[in-house]
Every structure is written in C-alpha cells, then in structure tokens.
Amino acid sequence: MIDYRLLQALAAVFEQGGFEKAAQALHLTQSAVSQRIKQLESQLGQPLLFRSTPPKPTLMGERLLNHLQQVKQMEASLGLAIDPEDLIIRITVNADSLATWLPEALIIEEYQNLRFDISVEDQAVGLRRMKQGEVMACLCDSAIPVNGGACIALGTMRYRALASPDFIERLNLQVLDTQRLLYAPCLVYSRDDALQHRFMAAMTGAEPKTIHLLPSSEGFVKAALAGLGFGMMPELQVKDLIDNGQLVDVVPGYAQDISLYWHFWQAESPVMAQVRQSVIKAAQRHLYNEL
C-alpha cells in the first residue's frame, strides 16, 4: 500500500518547484519533506525525481503523480475532495488544436477549479505516454486506442498550403510549376510533420528540397506572413488572414483533412468524463464533421 502522505510530499515538490516551497505549502520542515520522498523511493526501490532545479519526475514519478490525480478525481466525484484546486488534469494534445479550438473545451462548468498540465506531442509520443500512465488522455490523429483505453472521433481539421502573396510573386508560383515548387522554401513544424511532405508528393512526386523547421503554431503563421516560406496551415487558425488576402493558396482548391481522436481510459473518472464531453462539444462547434 502506498502511504499517500509520502505521495503528497512528492507532488508538492513538483507543483511548488522545489523542496523549500513544498515544505512551506505542507507546513513541514524541508528535512521532513526530503525524508518522506526518500522513504517512498526506498519502498519502491527506485528514484522518483531528478534533483535538478526545478526537480523533475522520473518515469515512475510521473506514474505516481498521475495515480494521485486519479485518486483525487474519484474523491471529488464522491464529494470527498477537500480542495478541488488539487485536481490536475494531465493530457497530451497536438499543437494546432491547442492553438485554435481546444482551450474553450477546458472550461468545465461542473469543475471550475481544475488545473491542466498540457504537453504538446506528436501522436506516437502522446500515446506512449498514455500507455505508461503519465497522462489521462491524448488528442491526436491516431484511431488506434491503447490497451485499456478507447477513442472517439472528433471531426477533421482542414489544412491548406498557404503563403504570402509576396512569396508567391517572388518565386513566380502564380501558376503551378513543379520544379519551382520543389525548390521553394517549405515551412515544417517538426521532423514528424508529414503534412508538407504529403502535399509535395501529391504536387511534385518528391520531397521538398528546402525546409525551415519552426516548432510553433503561431511562429509558423508569422513566418509565412513574413514570406519565409509556404506551409500547410489549419484553415481554422488562419481564416481571417485568408479572407483579407494576407495568405493565399499555393495550389487553389488543394486541402488535406486530418481526422482527430480523443483517447481516454475505459475506467475514466467522472471528472475526465466531463472533460471528454466538453472536448466533444467544442469539436462539434469547430471541426468538420466526418459523417
């Protein structure tokens, strides 16, 4: 059995950013906090945190934090939680959803004091973290649930290949020319971002020759506006820029629709069920319906 006093001490160190502030929050001495964590590590036979500044959890530390939050969620659903602000929802999501429609889904009327710990990951990393018990849910474009989990289709995000009018004119791309397009600077979110490669394969049969890596949804759009390159962008994020002519289609009529799925545990808590329903409702308002 885990002694939850020890686990609370571990959680406080991460939430407060160090042992001293954790001790203050728990009304303990710093030595007492350290001893509780050492005792927990001794019971489990492995380290639970990296003693850096600020401290960071090991893989087992992440799992324990997630377990603690699940316990708190169950307590909240039974009316037993002393402080609803203790609830931290850990999820992984794709960057473009976080930059567009997802934030409004995180306002849960029934649980207004929830805190979210959101990480941006590609689907492989996000689902791996879910398998390892590090997060409670994952939003990505994979339709394959993890063992013990389920997923629900939310709809599709539409992406268009866009650039500034100046970029189109400067590279003489007013009419599609596969050779000019092949060597045109291409904006890519990360090395796992396949959208641009799919576009180039469809248009030229090859991969882009010149790539700029820009791991920021907002920076990606700003780079396109500045004329640094062209890239696949969510229509939802840049509709106003398209409407006012600041961004134009590289190939008019071309679009990619990417299906999104919410992955959750089959034995989810009532709190996470409410989060899931809120995500579904927000998706219905903003995403294209696949049906």
PDB file of N, CA and C in Angstrom, residues 3-62:
ATOM      1  N   ASP A   3       1.625   4.975   0.999  1.00  0.00           N
ATOM      2  CA  ASP A   3       1.294   5.978   2.007  1.00  0.00           C
ATOM      3  C   ASP A   3       1.090   7.302   1.273  1.00  0.00           C
ATOM      4  N   TYR A   4      -0.150   7.781   1.260  1.00  0.00           N
ATOM      5  CA  TYR A   4      -0.454   8.967   0.463  1.00  0.00           C
ATOM      6  C   TYR A   4       0.133  10.247   1.050  1.00  0.00           C
ATOM      7  N   ARG A   5       0.533  10.218   2.311  1.00  0.00           N
ATOM      8  CA  ARG A   5       1.255  11.375   2.857  1.00  0.00           C
ATOM      9  C   ARG A   5       2.600  11.531   2.153  1.00  0.00           C
ATOM     10  N   LEU A   6       3.231  10.399   1.857  1.00  0.00           N
ATOM     11  CA  LEU A   6       4.512  10.435   1.150  1.00  0.00           C
ATOM     12  C   LEU A   6       4.307  10.904  -0.288  1.00  0.00           C
ATOM     13  N   LEU A   7       3.244  10.425  -0.899  1.00  0.00           N
ATOM     14  CA  LEU A   7       2.957  10.799  -2.282  1.00  0.00           C
ATOM     15  C   LEU A   7       2.593  12.278  -2.393  1.00  0.00           C
ATOM     16  N   GLN A   8       1.894  12.800  -1.401  1.00  0.00           N
ATOM     17  CA  GLN A   8       1.562  14.229  -1.384  1.00  0.00           C
ATOM     18  C   GLN A   8       2.826  15.076  -1.308  1.00  0.00           C
ATOM     19  N   ALA A   9       3.809  14.599  -0.566  1.00  0.00           N
ATOM     20  CA  ALA A   9       5.076  15.334  -0.469  1.00  0.00           C
ATOM     21  C   ALA A   9       5.777  15.370  -1.820  1.00  0.00           C
ATOM     22  N   LEU A  10       5.765  14.235  -2.518  1.00  0.00           N
ATOM     23  CA  LEU A  10       6.380  14.185  -3.849  1.00  0.00           C
ATOM     24  C   LEU A  10       5.681  15.150  -4.802  1.00  0.00           C
ATOM     25  N   ALA A  11       4.353  15.123  -4.799  1.00  0.00           N
ATOM     26  CA  ALA A  11       3.596  16.008  -5.689  1.00  0.00           C
ATOM     27  C   ALA A  11       3.872  17.473  -5.370  1.00  0.00           C
ATOM     28  N   ALA A  12       3.980  17.797  -4.092  1.00  0.00           N
ATOM     29  CA  ALA A  12       4.206  19.189  -3.696  1.00  0.00           C
ATOM     30  C   ALA A  12       5.548  19.710  -4.198  1.00  0.00           C
ATOM     31  N   VAL A  13       6.562  18.858  -4.215  1.00  0.00           N
ATOM     32  CA  VAL A  13       7.884  19.284  -4.698  1.00  0.00           C
ATOM     33  C   VAL A  13       7.810  19.719  -6.157  1.00  0.00           C
ATOM     34  N   PHE A  14       7.073  18.965  -6.971  1.00  0.00           N
ATOM     35  CA  PHE A  14       6.958  19.321  -8.389  1.00  0.00           C
ATOM     36  C   PHE A  14       6.054  20.537  -8.587  1.00  0.00           C
ATOM     37  N   GLU A  15       4.943  20.556  -7.873  1.00  0.00           N
ATOM     38  CA  GLU A  15       3.988  21.650  -8.051  1.00  0.00           C
ATOM     39  C   GLU A  15       4.546  22.976  -7.554  1.00  0.00           C
ATOM     40  N   GLN A  16       5.356  22.927  -6.499  1.00  0.00           N
ATOM     41  CA  GLN A  16       5.911  24.155  -5.924  1.00  0.00           C
ATOM     42  C   GLN A  16       7.273  24.513  -6.506  1.00  0.00           C
ATOM     43  N   GLY A  17       7.866  23.591  -7.256  1.00  0.00           N
ATOM     44  CA  GLY A  17       9.142  23.882  -7.901  1.00  0.00           C
ATOM     45  C   GLY A  17      10.364  23.692  -7.031  1.00  0.00           C
ATOM     46  N   GLY A  18      10.224  22.992  -5.908  1.00  0.00           N
ATOM     47  CA  GLY A  18      11.384  22.753  -5.063  1.00  0.00           C
ATOM     48  C   GLY A  18      10.992  22.300  -3.666  1.00  0.00           C
ATOM     49  N   PHE A  19      11.981  21.861  -2.895  1.00  0.00           N
ATOM     50  CA  PHE A  19      11.731  21.317  -1.564  1.00  0.00           C
ATOM     51  C   PHE A  19      11.323  22.397  -0.563  1.00  0.00           C
ATOM     52  N   GLU A  20      11.954  23.553  -0.659  1.00  0.00           N
ATOM     53  CA  GLU A  20      11.670  24.607   0.323  1.00  0.00           C
ATOM     54  C   GLU A  20      10.222  25.070   0.241  1.00  0.00           C
ATOM     55  N   LYS A  21       9.760  25.357  -0.985  1.00  0.00           N
ATOM     56  CA  LYS A  21       8.379  25.827  -1.145  1.00  0.00           C
ATOM     57  C   LYS A  21       7.383  24.711  -0.861  1.00  0.00           C
ATOM     58  N   ALA A  22       7.768  23.475  -1.175  1.00  0.00           N
ATOM     59  CA  ALA A  22       6.897  22.340  -0.860  1.00  0.00           C
ATOM     60  C   ALA A  22       6.712  22.226   0.650  1.00  0.00           C
ATOM     61  N   ALA A  23       7.799  22.412   1.385  1.00  0.00           N
ATOM     62  CA  ALA A  23       7.726  22.352   2.845  1.00  0.00           C
ATOM     63  C   ALA A  23       6.801  23.432   3.391  1.00  0.00           C
ATOM     64  N   GLN A  24       6.901  24.632   2.826  1.00  0.00           N
ATOM     65  CA  GLN A  24       6.024  25.723   3.263  1.00  0.00           C
ATOM     66  C   GLN A  24       4.562  25.403   2.976  1.00  0.00           C
ATOM     67  N   ALA A  25       4.292  24.850   1.786  1.00  0.00           N
ATOM     68  CA  ALA A  25       2.915  24.538   1.400  1.00  0.00           C
ATOM     69  C   ALA A  25       2.318  23.443   2.279  1.00  0.00           C
ATOM     70  N   LEU A  26       3.165  22.502   2.712  1.00  0.00           N
ATOM     71  CA  LEU A  26       2.694  21.378   3.527  1.00  0.00           C
ATOM     72  C   LEU A  26       2.816  21.642   5.022  1.00  0.00           C
ATOM     73  N   HIS A  27       3.376  22.803   5.380  1.00  0.00           N
ATOM     74  CA  HIS A  27       3.604  23.166   6.788  1.00  0.00           C
ATOM     75  C   HIS A  27       4.494  22.136   7.475  1.00  0.00           C
ATOM     76  N   LEU A  28       5.549  21.753   6.749  1.00  0.00           N
ATOM     77  CA  LEU A  28       6.548  20.828   7.274  1.00  0.00           C
ATOM     78  C   LEU A  28       7.924  21.463   7.160  1.00  0.00           C
ATOM     79  N   THR A  29       8.910  20.826   7.770  1.00  0.00           N
ATOM     80  CA  THR A  29      10.283  21.273   7.546  1.00  0.00           C
ATOM     81  C   THR A  29      10.769  20.706   6.214  1.00  0.00           C
ATOM     82  N   GLN A  30      11.779  21.348   5.652  1.00  0.00           N
ATOM     83  CA  GLN A  30      12.341  20.864   4.396  1.00  0.00           C
ATOM     84  C   GLN A  30      12.912  19.462   4.576  1.00  0.00           C
ATOM     85  N   SER A  31      13.497  19.219   5.726  1.00  0.00           N
ATOM     86  CA  SER A  31      14.055  17.902   6.022  1.00  0.00           C
ATOM     87  C   SER A  31      12.963  16.832   6.045  1.00  0.00           C
ATOM     88  N   ALA A  32      11.791  17.183   6.588  1.00  0.00           N
ATOM     89  CA  ALA A  32      10.687  16.220   6.661  1.00  0.00           C
ATOM     90  C   ALA A  32      10.186  15.853   5.266  1.00  0.00           C
ATOM     91  N   VAL A  33      10.113  16.850   4.382  1.00  0.00           N
ATOM     92  CA  VAL A  33       9.692  16.584   3.000  1.00  0.00           C
ATOM     93  C   VAL A  33      10.690  15.655   2.329  1.00  0.00           C
ATOM     94  N   SER A  34      11.977  15.961   2.504  1.00  0.00           N
ATOM     95  CA  SER A  34      13.024  15.137   1.905  1.00  0.00           C
ATOM     96  C   SER A  34      12.968  13.704   2.428  1.00  0.00           C
ATOM     97  N   GLN A  35      12.736  13.551   3.727  1.00  0.00           N
ATOM     98  CA  GLN A  35      12.673  12.214   4.324  1.00  0.00           C
ATOM     99  C   GLN A  35      11.480  11.422   3.794  1.00  0.00           C
ATOM    100  N   ARG A  36      10.350  12.097   3.586  1.00  0.00           N
ATOM    101  CA  ARG A  36       9.164  11.405   3.064  1.00  0.00           C
ATOM    102  C   ARG A  36       9.412  10.881   1.650  1.00  0.00           C
ATOM    103  N   ILE A  37      10.088  11.685   0.853  1.00  0.00           N
ATOM    104  CA  ILE A  37      10.362  11.256  -0.519  1.00  0.00           C
ATOM    105  C   ILE A  37      11.373  10.112  -0.520  1.00  0.00           C
ATOM    106  N   LYS A  38      12.395  10.215   0.328  1.00  0.00           N
ATOM    107  CA  LYS A  38      13.372   9.126   0.426  1.00  0.00           C
ATOM    108  C   LYS A  38      12.702   7.839   0.886  1.00  0.00           C
ATOM    109  N   GLN A  39      11.754   7.953   1.811  1.00  0.00           N
ATOM    110  CA  GLN A  39      11.034   6.778   2.296  1.00  0.00           C
ATOM    111  C   GLN A  39      10.219   6.145   1.169  1.00  0.00           C
ATOM    112  N   LEU A  40       9.570   6.983   0.360  1.00  0.00           N
ATOM    113  CA  LEU A  40       8.782   6.473  -0.759  1.00  0.00           C
ATOM    114  C   LEU A  40       9.684   5.809  -1.802  1.00  0.00           C
ATOM    115  N   GLU A  41      10.834   6.432  -2.065  1.00  0.00           N
ATOM    116  CA  GLU A  41      11.788   5.844  -3.008  1.00  0.00           C
ATOM    117  C   GLU A  41      12.313   4.510  -2.489  1.00  0.00           C
ATOM    118  N   SER A  42      12.529   4.429  -1.190  1.00  0.00           N
ATOM    119  CA  SER A  42      13.020   3.189  -0.588  1.00  0.00           C
ATOM    120  C   SER A  42      11.974   2.080  -0.705  1.00  0.00           C
ATOM    121  N   GLN A  43      10.701   2.431  -0.485  1.00  0.00           N
ATOM    122  CA  GLN A  43       9.625   1.445  -0.592  1.00  0.00           C
ATOM    123  C   GLN A  43       9.510   0.899  -2.009  1.00  0.00           C
ATOM    124  N   LEU A  44       9.691   1.771  -2.993  1.00  0.00           N
ATOM    125  CA  LEU A  44       9.515   1.379  -4.389  1.00  0.00           C
ATOM    126  C   LEU A  44      10.806   0.882  -5.027  1.00  0.00           C
ATOM    127  N   GLY A  45      11.927   1.124  -4.362  1.00  0.00           N
ATOM    128  CA  GLY A  45      13.202   0.621  -4.854  1.00  0.00           C
ATOM    129  C   GLY A  45      13.751   1.339  -6.063  1.00  0.00           C
ATOM    130  N   GLN A  46      13.377   2.596  -6.240  1.00  0.00           N
ATOM    131  CA  GLN A  46      13.891   3.363  -7.380  1.00  0.00           C
ATOM    132  C   GLN A  46      13.694   4.854  -7.139  1.00  0.00           C
ATOM    133  N   PRO A  47      14.511   5.690  -7.806  1.00  0.00           N
ATOM    134  CA  PRO A  47      14.356   7.139  -7.642  1.00  0.00           C
ATOM    135  C   PRO A  47      13.064   7.628  -8.279  1.00  0.00           C
ATOM    136  N   LEU A  48      12.486   8.667  -7.704  1.00  0.00           N
ATOM    137  CA  LEU A  48      11.220   9.209  -8.195  1.00  0.00           C
ATOM    138  C   LEU A  48      11.364  10.610  -8.757  1.00  0.00           C
ATOM    139  N   LEU A  49      12.525  11.201  -8.539  1.00  0.00           N
ATOM    140  CA  LEU A  49      12.737  12.535  -9.103  1.00  0.00           C
ATOM    141  C   LEU A  49      14.211  12.752  -9.402  1.00  0.00           C
ATOM    142  N   PHE A  50      14.436  13.643 -10.366  1.00  0.00           N
ATOM    143  CA  PHE A  50      15.786  14.118 -10.651  1.00  0.00           C
ATOM    144  C   PHE A  50      15.989  15.377  -9.826  1.00  0.00           C
ATOM    145  N   ARG A  51      17.013  15.392  -9.019  1.00  0.00           N
ATOM    146  CA  ARG A  51      17.215  16.518  -8.108  1.00  0.00           C
ATOM    147  C   ARG A  51      17.907  17.671  -8.833  1.00  0.00           C
ATOM    148  N   SER A  52      17.171  18.194  -9.818  1.00  0.00           N
ATOM    149  CA  SER A  52      17.628  19.334 -10.610  1.00  0.00           C
ATOM    150  C   SER A  52      16.914  20.578 -10.096  1.00  0.00           C
ATOM    151  N   THR A  53      17.099  21.693 -10.786  1.00  0.00           N
ATOM    152  CA  THR A  53      16.406  22.930 -10.424  1.00  0.00           C
ATOM    153  C   THR A  53      15.612  23.432 -11.627  1.00  0.00           C
ATOM    154  N   PRO A  54      14.277  23.322 -11.600  1.00  0.00           N
ATOM    155  CA  PRO A  54      13.478  22.679 -10.554  1.00  0.00           C
ATOM    156  C   PRO A  54      13.532  21.163 -10.678  1.00  0.00           C
ATOM    157  N   PRO A  55      13.134  20.444  -9.628  1.00  0.00           N
ATOM    158  CA  PRO A  55      13.138  18.982  -9.698  1.00  0.00           C
ATOM    159  C   PRO A  55      12.205  18.476 -10.798  1.00  0.00           C
ATOM    160  N   LYS A  56      12.581  17.363 -11.420  1.00  0.00           N
ATOM    161  CA  LYS A  56      11.761  16.760 -12.475  1.00  0.00           C
ATOM    162  C   LYS A  56      11.493  15.297 -12.125  1.00  0.00           C
ATOM    163  N   PRO A  57      10.300  14.798 -12.456  1.00  0.00           N
ATOM    164  CA  PRO A  57       9.969  13.413 -12.108  1.00  0.00           C
ATOM    165  C   PRO A  57      10.637  12.401 -13.025  1.00  0.00           C
ATOM    166  N   THR A  58      10.990  11.265 -12.472  1.00  0.00           N
ATOM    167  CA  THR A  58      11.387  10.122 -13.290  1.00  0.00           C
ATOM    168  C   THR A  58      10.112   9.523 -13.893  1.00  0.00           C
ATOM    169  N   LEU A  59      10.267   8.493 -14.709  1.00  0.00           N
ATOM    170  CA  LEU A  59       9.093   7.841 -15.295  1.00  0.00           C
ATOM    171  C   LEU A  59       8.163   7.315 -14.206  1.00  0.00           C
ATOM    172  N   MET A  60       8.727   6.662 -13.188  1.00  0.00           N
ATOM    173  CA  MET A  60       7.890   6.174 -12.090  1.00  0.00           C
ATOM    174  C   MET A  60       7.275   7.337 -11.316  1.00  0.00           C
ATOM    175  N   GLY A  61       8.020   8.421 -11.169  1.00  0.00           N
ATOM    176  CA  GLY A  61       7.475   9.604 -10.519  1.00  0.00           C
ATOM    177  C   GLY A  61       6.267  10.143 -11.265  1.00  0.00           C
ATOM    178  N   GLU A  62       6.348  10.174 -12.608  1.00  0.00           N
ATOM    179  CA  GLU A  62       5.218  10.616 -13.438  1.00  0.00           C
ATOM    180  C   GLU A  62       4.008   9.717 -13.210  1.00  0.00           C
TER     181      GLU A  62
END
